[in-house]
mmCIF file of C-alpha atoms in Angstrom:
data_model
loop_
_atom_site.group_PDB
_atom_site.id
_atom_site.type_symbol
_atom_site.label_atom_id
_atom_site.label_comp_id
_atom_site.label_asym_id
_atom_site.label_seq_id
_atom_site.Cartn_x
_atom_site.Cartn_y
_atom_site.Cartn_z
ATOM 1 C CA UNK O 1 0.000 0.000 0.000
ATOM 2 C CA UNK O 2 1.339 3.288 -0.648
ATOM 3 C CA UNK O 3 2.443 6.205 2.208
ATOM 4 C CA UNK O 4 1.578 9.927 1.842
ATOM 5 C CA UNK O 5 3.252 11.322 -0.883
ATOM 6 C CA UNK O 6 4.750 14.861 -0.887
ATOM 7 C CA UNK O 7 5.606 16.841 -3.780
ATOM 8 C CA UNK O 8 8.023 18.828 -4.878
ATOM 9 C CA UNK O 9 10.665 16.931 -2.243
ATOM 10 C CA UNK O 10 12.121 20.719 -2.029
ATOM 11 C CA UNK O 11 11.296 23.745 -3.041
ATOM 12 C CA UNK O 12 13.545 27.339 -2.512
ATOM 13 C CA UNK O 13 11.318 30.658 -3.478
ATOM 14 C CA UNK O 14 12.086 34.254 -2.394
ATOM 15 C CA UNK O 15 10.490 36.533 -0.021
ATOM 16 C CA UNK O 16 6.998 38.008 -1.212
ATOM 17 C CA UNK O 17 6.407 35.296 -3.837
ATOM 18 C CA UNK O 18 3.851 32.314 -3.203
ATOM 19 C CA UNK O 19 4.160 28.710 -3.008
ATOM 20 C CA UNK O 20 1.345 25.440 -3.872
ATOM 21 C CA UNK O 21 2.537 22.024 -2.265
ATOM 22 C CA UNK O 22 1.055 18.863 -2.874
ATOM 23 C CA UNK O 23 -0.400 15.818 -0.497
ATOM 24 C CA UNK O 24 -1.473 12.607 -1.958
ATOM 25 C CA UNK O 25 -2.838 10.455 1.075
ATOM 26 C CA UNK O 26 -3.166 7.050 1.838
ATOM 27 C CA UNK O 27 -5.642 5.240 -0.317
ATOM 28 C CA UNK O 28 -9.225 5.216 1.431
ATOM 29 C CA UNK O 29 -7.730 8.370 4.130
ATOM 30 C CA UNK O 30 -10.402 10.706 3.803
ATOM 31 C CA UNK O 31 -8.387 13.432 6.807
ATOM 32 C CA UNK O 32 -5.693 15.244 5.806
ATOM 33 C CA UNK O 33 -3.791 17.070 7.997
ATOM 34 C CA UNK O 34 -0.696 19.219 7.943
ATOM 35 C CA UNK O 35 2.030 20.262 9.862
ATOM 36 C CA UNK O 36 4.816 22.942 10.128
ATOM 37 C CA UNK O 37 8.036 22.221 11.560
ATOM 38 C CA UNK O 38 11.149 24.364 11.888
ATOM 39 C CA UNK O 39 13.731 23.913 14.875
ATOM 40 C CA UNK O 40 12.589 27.031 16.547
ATOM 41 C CA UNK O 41 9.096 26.447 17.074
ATOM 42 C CA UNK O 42 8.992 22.305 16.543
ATOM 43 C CA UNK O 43 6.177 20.830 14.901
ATOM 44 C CA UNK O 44 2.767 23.008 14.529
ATOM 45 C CA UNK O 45 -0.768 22.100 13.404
ATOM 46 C CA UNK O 46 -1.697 24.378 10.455
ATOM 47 C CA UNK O 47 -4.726 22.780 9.750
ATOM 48 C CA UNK O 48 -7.128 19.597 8.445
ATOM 49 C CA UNK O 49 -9.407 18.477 6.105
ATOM 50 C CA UNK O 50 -12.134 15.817 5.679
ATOM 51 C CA UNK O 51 -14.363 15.604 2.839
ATOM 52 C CA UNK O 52 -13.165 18.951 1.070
ATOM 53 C CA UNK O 53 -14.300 20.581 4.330
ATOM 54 C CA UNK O 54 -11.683 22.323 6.563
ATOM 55 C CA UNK O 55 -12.718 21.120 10.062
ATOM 56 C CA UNK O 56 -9.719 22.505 12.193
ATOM 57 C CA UNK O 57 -7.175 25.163 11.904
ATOM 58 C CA UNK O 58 -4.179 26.036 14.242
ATOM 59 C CA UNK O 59 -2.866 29.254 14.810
ATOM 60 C CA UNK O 60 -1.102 30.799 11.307
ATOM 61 C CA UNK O 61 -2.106 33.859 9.908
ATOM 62 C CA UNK O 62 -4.374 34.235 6.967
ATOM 63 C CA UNK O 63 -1.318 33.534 4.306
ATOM 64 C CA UNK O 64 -1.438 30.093 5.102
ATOM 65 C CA UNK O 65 -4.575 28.265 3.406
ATOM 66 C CA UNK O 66 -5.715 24.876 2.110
ATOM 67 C CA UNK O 67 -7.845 22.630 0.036
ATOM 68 C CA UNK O 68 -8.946 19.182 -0.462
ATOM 69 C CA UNK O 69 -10.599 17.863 -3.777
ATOM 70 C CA UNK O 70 -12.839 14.955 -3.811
ATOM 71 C CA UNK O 71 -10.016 12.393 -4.280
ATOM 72 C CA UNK O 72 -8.635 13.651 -0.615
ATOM 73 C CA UNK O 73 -5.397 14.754 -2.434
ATOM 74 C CA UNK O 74 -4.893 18.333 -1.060
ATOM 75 C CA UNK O 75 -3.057 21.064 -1.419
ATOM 76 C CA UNK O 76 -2.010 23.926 0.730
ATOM 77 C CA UNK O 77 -0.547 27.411 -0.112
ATOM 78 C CA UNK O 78 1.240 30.319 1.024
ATOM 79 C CA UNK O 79 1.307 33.593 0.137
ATOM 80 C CA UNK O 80 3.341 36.251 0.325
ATOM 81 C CA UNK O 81 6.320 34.373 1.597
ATOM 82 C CA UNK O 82 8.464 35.653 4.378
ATOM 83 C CA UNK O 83 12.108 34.497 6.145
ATOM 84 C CA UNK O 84 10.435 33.137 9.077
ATOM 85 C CA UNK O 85 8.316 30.423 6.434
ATOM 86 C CA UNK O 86 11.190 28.338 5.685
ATOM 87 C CA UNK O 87 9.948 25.290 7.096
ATOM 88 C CA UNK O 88 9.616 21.321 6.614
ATOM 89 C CA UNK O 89 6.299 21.238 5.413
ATOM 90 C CA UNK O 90 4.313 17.425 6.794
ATOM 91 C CA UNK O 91 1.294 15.921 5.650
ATOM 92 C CA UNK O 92 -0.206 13.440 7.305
ATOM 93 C CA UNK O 93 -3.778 11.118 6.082
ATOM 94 C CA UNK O 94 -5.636 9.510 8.720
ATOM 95 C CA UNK O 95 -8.606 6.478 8.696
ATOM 96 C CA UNK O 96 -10.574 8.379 11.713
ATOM 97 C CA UNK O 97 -10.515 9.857 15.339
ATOM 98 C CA UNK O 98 -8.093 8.285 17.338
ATOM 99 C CA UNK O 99 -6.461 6.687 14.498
ATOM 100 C CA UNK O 100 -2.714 7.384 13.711
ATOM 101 C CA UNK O 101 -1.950 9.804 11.358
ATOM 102 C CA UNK O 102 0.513 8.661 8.354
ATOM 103 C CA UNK O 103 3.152 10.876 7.578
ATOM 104 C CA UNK O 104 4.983 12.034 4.264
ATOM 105 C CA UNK O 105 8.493 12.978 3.920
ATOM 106 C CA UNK O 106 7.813 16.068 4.157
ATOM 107 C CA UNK O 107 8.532 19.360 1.747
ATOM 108 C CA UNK O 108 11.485 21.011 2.341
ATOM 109 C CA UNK O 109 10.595 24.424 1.404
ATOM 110 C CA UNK O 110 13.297 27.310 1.909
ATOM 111 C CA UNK O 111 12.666 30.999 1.468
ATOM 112 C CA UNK O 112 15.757 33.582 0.104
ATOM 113 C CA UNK J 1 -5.132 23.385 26.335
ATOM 114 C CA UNK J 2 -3.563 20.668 25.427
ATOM 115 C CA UNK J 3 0.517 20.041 25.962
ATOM 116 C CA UNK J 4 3.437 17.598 25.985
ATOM 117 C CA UNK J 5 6.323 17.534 27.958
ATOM 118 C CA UNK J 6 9.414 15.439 26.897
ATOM 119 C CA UNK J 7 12.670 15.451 28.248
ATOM 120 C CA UNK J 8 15.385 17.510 26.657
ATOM 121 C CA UNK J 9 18.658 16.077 24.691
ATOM 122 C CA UNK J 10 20.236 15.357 23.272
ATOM 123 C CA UNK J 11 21.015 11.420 24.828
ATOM 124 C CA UNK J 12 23.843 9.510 23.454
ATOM 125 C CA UNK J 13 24.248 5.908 24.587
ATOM 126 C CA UNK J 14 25.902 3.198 23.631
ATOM 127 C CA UNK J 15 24.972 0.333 22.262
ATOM 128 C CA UNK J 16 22.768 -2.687 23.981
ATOM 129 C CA UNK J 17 21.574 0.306 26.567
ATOM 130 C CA UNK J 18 18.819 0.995 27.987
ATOM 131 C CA UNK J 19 16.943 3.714 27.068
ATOM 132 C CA UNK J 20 14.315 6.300 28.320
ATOM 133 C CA UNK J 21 12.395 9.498 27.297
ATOM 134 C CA UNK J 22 10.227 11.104 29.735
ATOM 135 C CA UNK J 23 7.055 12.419 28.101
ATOM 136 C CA UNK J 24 4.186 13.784 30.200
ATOM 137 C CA UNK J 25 1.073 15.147 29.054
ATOM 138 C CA UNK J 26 -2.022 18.079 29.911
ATOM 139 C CA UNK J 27 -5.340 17.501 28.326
ATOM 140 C CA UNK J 28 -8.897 18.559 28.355
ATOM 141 C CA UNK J 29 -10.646 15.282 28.032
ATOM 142 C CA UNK J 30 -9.019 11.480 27.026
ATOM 143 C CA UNK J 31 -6.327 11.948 24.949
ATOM 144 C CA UNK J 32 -4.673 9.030 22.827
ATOM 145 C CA UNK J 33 -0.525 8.834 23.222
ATOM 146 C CA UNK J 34 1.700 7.821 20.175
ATOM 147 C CA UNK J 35 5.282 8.224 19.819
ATOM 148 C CA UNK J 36 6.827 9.293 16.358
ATOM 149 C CA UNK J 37 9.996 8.727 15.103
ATOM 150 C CA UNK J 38 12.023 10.860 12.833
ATOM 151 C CA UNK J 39 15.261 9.656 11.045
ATOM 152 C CA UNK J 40 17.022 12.170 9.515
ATOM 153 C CA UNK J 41 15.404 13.532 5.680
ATOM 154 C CA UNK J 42 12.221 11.763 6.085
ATOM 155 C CA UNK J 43 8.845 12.431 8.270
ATOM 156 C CA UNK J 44 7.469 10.988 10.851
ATOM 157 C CA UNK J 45 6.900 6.854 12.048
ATOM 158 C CA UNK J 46 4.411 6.047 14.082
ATOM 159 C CA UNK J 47 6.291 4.060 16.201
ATOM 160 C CA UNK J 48 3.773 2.974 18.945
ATOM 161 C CA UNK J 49 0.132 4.216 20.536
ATOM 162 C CA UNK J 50 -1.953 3.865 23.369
ATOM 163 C CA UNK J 51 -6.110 4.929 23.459
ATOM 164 C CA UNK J 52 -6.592 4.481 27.099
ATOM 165 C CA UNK J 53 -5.262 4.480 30.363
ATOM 166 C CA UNK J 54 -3.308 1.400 31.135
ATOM 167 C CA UNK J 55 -2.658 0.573 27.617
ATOM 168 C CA UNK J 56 0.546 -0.283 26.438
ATOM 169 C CA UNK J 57 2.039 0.024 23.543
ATOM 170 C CA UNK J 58 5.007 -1.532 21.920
ATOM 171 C CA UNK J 59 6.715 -2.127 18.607
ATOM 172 C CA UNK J 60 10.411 -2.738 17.814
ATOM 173 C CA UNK J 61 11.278 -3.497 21.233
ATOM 174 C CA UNK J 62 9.880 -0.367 22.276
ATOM 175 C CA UNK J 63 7.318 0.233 25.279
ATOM 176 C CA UNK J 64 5.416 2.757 26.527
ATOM 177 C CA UNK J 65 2.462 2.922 28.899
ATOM 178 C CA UNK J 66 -0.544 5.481 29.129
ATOM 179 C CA UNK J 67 -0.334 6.449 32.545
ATOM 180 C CA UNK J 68 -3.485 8.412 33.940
ATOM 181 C CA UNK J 69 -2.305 9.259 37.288
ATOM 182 C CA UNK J 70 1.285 10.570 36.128
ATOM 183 C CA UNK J 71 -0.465 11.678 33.019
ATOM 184 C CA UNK J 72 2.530 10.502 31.839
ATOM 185 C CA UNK J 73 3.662 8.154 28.512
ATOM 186 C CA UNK J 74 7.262 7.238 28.892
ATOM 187 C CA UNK J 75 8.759 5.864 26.479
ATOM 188 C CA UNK J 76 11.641 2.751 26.637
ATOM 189 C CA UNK J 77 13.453 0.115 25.031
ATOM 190 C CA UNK J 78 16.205 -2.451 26.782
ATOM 191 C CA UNK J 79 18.600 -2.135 24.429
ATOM 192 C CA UNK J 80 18.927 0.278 21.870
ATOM 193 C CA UNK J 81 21.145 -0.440 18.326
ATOM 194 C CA UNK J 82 23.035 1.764 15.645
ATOM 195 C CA UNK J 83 19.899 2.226 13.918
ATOM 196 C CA UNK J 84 17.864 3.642 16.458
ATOM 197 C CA UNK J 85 19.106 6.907 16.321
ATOM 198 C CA UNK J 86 16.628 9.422 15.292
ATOM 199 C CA UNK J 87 14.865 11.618 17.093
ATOM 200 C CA UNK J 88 11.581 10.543 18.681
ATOM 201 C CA UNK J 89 8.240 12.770 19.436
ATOM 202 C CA UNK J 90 5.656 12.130 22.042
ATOM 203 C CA UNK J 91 2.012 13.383 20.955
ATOM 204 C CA UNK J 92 -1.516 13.536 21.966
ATOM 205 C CA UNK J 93 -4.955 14.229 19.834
ATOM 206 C CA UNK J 94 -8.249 14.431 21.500
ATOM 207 C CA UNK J 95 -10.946 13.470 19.622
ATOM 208 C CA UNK J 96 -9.753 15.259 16.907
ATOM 209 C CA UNK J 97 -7.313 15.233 14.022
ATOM 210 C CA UNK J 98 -4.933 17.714 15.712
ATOM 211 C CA UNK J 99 -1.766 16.617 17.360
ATOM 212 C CA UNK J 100 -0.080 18.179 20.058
ATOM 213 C CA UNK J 101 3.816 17.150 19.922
ATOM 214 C CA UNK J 102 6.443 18.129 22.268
ATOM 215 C CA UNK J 103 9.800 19.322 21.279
ATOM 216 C CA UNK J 104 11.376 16.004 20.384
ATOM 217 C CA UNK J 105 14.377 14.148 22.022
ATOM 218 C CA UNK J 106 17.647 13.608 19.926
ATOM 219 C CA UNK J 107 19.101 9.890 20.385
ATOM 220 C CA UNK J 108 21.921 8.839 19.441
ATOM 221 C CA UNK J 109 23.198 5.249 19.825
ATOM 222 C CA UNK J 110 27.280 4.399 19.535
ATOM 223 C CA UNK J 111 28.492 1.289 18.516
#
């Protein structure tokens, strides 16, 4: 069965531009979640999605967005890119509540 | 709100010895504990889980019980190898698709 896929792997961009990075989950993971992580801050909740339908959002400002189509591939974006975004970038697809979220490798995303 | 404490590294140890990482938790309601592991360039493992209090979970010759009355999930293995260095997050989600990590320990095991 195949993981979460992340794409691109790595990604470099410079300040004030935007960025689109890619989840594929787990086949039959309907939750998509993802996750920032930088060694300042460790890893933070941006946000999740079930059935195209954001149902929870951590604390990022307005820059930071999502989407899910109705293959529960998503997407998420950010705009207006700044230093502090350089970031590992996680996905993660999940079965249900209390059920362990799957991981991708991650986007490496790193911001000039 | 919810929040997890886990000890600070890094840890080095050497090989065939015992390991531990202290992880406890604060949560509004029931939570369910996993540990993650994270080798360097990729993402996260679940490595084990545990729903309820009492449970434990294990994988790899790893342990780790859900402790109510510590609120505590600590995590262990008898003898650790080479291979198990990574670094390893303890987490939480309450009836929800949120998880709460804390700050990750850095092992590293020397042959």
């Amino acid at each position: 069965k195949a993981g979460v896929t992340q794409t691109p792997r790595y990604l470099i961009k410079t300040r004030g531009q935007q960025v689109t990075l890619s989840c594929s989950p787990i086949s039959g993971h309907r939750s998509v979640s993802w996750y920032q992580q930088t060694p300042g801050q460790g890893l933070q909740f941006l946000f999740e999605y079930f059935s195209e339908t954001q149902r929870n959002k951590g604390n990022f400002p307005g820059r930071f967005s999502g989407r899910q189509f109705s293959n529960s591939r998503s997407e998420m974006n950010v705009s207006t890119l700044e230093l502090g975004d350089s970031a590992l970038y996680l996905c993660a697809s999940s079965l249900g509540v209390d059920q362990p979220q799957h991981f991708g490798d991650g986007t490496r995303l790193s911001i000039l | 709100g919810n929040s997890v404490t886990q000890m600070e590294g890094p840890v080095t140890l050497s090989e065939e010895a015992f390991l531990t990482i202290n992880c406890t938790y604060t949560a509004t309601g029931y939570p369910s504990l996993f540990w993650y592991v994270q080798y360097p360039g990729e993402g996260l493992q679940l490595l084990l889980k545990a729903t309820k209090a009492d449970d434990k979970g294990s994988n790899k010759g790893f342990e780790a019980t859900y402790r109510k009355e510590t609120t505590s999930f600590h995590l262990e293995k008898g003898s650790v190898q080479v291979s198990d260095s990574a670094v390893y997050f303890c987490a939480l989600s309450v009836s929800d698709y949120k998880l709460s990590f804390g700050a990750g320990t850095t092992v590293t095991v020397r042959a």
